[in-house]
Short mmCIF file of C-alpha atoms in Angstrom, two decimals:
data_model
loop_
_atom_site.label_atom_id
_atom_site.label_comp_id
_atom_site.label_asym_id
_atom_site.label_seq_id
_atom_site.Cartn_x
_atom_site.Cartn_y
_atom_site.Cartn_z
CA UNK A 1 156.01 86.56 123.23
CA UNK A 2 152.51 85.08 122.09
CA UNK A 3 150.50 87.30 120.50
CA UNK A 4 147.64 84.86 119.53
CA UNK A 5 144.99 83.71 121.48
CA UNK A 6 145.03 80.38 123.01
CA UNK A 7 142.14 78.32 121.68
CA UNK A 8 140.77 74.52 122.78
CA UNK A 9 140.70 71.94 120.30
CA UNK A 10 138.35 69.01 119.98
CA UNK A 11 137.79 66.11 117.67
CA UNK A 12 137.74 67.33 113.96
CA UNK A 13 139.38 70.24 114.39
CA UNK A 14 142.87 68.31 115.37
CA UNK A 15 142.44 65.33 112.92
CA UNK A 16 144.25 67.15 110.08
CA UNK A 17 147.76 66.37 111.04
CA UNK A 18 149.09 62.40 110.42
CA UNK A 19 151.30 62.95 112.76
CA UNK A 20 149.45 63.02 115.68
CA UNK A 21 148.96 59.66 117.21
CA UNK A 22 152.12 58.61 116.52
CA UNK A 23 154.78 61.41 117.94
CA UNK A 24 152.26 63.18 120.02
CA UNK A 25 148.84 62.71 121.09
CA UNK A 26 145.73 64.73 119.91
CA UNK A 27 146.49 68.35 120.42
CA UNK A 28 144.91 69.71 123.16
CA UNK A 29 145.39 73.56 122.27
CA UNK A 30 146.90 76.03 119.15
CA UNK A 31 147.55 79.56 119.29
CA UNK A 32 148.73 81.72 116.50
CA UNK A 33 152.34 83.61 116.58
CA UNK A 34 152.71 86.72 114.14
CA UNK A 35 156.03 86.57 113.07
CA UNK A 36 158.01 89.70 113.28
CA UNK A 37 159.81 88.89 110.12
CA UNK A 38 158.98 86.66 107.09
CA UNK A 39 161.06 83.42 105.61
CA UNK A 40 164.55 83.77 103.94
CA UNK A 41 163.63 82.73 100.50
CA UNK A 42 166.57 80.51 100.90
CA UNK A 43 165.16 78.47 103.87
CA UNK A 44 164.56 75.08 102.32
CA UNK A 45 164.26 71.72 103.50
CA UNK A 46 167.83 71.06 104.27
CA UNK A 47 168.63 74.58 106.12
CA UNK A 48 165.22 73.66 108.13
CA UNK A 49 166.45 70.03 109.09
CA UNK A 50 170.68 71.50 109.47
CA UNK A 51 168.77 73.29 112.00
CA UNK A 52 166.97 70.81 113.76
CA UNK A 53 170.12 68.63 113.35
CA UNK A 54 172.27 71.43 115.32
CA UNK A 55 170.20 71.62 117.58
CA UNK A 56 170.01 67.53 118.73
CA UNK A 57 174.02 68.04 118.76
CA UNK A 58 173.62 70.73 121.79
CA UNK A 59 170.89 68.82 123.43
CA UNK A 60 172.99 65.61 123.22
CA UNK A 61 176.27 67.32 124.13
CA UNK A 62 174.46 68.16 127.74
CA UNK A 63 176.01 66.81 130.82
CA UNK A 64 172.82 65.05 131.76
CA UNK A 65 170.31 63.35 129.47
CA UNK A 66 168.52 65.53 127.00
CA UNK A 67 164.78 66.63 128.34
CA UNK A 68 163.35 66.36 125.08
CA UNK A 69 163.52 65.04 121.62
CA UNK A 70 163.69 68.01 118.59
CA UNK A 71 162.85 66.62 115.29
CA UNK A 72 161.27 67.89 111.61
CA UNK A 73 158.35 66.22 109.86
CA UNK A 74 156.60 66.74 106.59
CA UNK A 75 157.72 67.00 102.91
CA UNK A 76 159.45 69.59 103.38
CA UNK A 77 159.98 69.23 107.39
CA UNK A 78 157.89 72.26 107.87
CA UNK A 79 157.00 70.51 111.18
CA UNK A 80 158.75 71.25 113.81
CA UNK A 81 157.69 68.75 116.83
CA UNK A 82 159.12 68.91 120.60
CA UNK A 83 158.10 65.93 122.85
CA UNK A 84 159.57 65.14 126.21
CA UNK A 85 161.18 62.37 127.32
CA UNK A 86 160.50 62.01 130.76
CA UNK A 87 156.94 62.72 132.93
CA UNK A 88 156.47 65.89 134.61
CA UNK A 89 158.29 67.78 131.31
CA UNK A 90 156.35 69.75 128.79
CA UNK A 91 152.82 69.04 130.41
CA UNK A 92 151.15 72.47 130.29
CA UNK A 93 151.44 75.05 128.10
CA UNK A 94 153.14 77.50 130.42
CA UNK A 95 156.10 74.73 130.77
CA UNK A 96 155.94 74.65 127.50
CA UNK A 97 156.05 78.46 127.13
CA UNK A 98 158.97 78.46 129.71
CA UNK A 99 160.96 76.11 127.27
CA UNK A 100 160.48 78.88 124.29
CA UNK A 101 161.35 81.73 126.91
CA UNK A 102 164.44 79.91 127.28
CA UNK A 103 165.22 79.35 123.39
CA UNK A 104 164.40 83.06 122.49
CA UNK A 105 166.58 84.29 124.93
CA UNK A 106 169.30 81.78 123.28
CA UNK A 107 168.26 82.94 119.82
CA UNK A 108 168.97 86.53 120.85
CA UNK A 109 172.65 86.07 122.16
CA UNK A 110 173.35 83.95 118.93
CA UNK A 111 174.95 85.77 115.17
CA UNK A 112 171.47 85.63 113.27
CA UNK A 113 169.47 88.85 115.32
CA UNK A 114 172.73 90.49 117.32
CA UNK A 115 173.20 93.89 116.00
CA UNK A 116 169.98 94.09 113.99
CA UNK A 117 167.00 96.17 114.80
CA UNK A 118 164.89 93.59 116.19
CA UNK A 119 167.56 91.97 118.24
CA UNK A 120 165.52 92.86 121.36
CA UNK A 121 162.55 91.69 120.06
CA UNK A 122 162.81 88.48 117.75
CA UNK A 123 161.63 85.32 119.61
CA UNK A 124 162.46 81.80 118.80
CA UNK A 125 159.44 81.42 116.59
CA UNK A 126 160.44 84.44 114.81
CA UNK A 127 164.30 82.35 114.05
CA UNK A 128 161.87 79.42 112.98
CA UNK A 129 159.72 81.41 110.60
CA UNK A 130 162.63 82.91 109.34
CA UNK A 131 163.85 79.14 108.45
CA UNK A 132 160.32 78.57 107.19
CA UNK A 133 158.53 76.29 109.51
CA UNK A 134 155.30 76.59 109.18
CA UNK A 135 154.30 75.50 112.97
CA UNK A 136 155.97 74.05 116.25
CA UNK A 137 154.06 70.89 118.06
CA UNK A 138 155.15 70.73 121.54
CA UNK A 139 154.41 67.67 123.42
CA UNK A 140 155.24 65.78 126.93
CA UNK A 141 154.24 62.82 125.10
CA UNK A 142 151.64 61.46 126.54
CA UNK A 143 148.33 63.68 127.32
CA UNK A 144 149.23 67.63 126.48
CA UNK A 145 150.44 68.66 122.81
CA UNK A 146 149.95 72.28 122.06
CA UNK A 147 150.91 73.80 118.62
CA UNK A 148 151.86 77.10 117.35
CA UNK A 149 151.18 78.54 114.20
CA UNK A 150 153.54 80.55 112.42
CA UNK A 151 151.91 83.59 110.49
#
């Protein structure tokens, strides 16, 4: 499902984002995803935040208390951030790689990829691209944030 490479990130290299320090702390790691597909050229800022909106519904409609917090930043919330709630949740990047596991294989039983030629293939990063976010920031909110950029 990732196809870049994992790379470390220190002091100037994570300072470019104002939201860290306040949603998440300072990332500890980015990779880069290569999209299978490229942005609707309808995907704006409202079908990007309908989206982020739908999916706080589901997470709230749970029978226990959501695990994490979904929400879109940035003019045109582009940012797509994921922090936990509670300890123990999202605190390495293969829990957090577990979580997307989980969302592609969502993504793949919903309308948007069933019946197409990639519908054994697309990812959820490849549904986000698709909305045009730009990256994902997952976070357990309180030492590990890891990002994804979406190419």
């Amino acid at each position: 499902m990732f196809a870049g490479v994992l790379v470390a990130l220190t002091g100037a290299a994570c300072a470019q984002d104002r939201h860290e320090g306040y949603y998440y702390p300072p990332l500890s790691s980015q990779e880069v995803y290569e999209a299978r597909i490229g942005t609707l050229p309808d995907s704006d800022r409202r079908r990007r935040l309908g989206f982020v909106t739908g999916l706080t519904k589901q997470l709230n409609e749970l029978p226990y208390p959501a695990p994490y917090a979904v929400f879109a930043k940035g003019d045109e919330a582009e940012k797509l951030i994921i922090v936990a709630y509670r300890d123990g949740t999202l605190d390495s990047v293969y829990r957090a790689r577990a979580l997307f596991a989980t969302m592609t294989s969502l993504v793949r039983l919903g309308p948007l990829f069933q019946g197409t030629p990639i519908d054994d293939v697309a990812t959820f990063f490849d549904l986000v691209k698709l909305l045009g976010f730009e990256h994902i920031t997952v976070s357990d909110g309180r030492k590990f944030a890891h990002r994804i950029v979406l190419q």
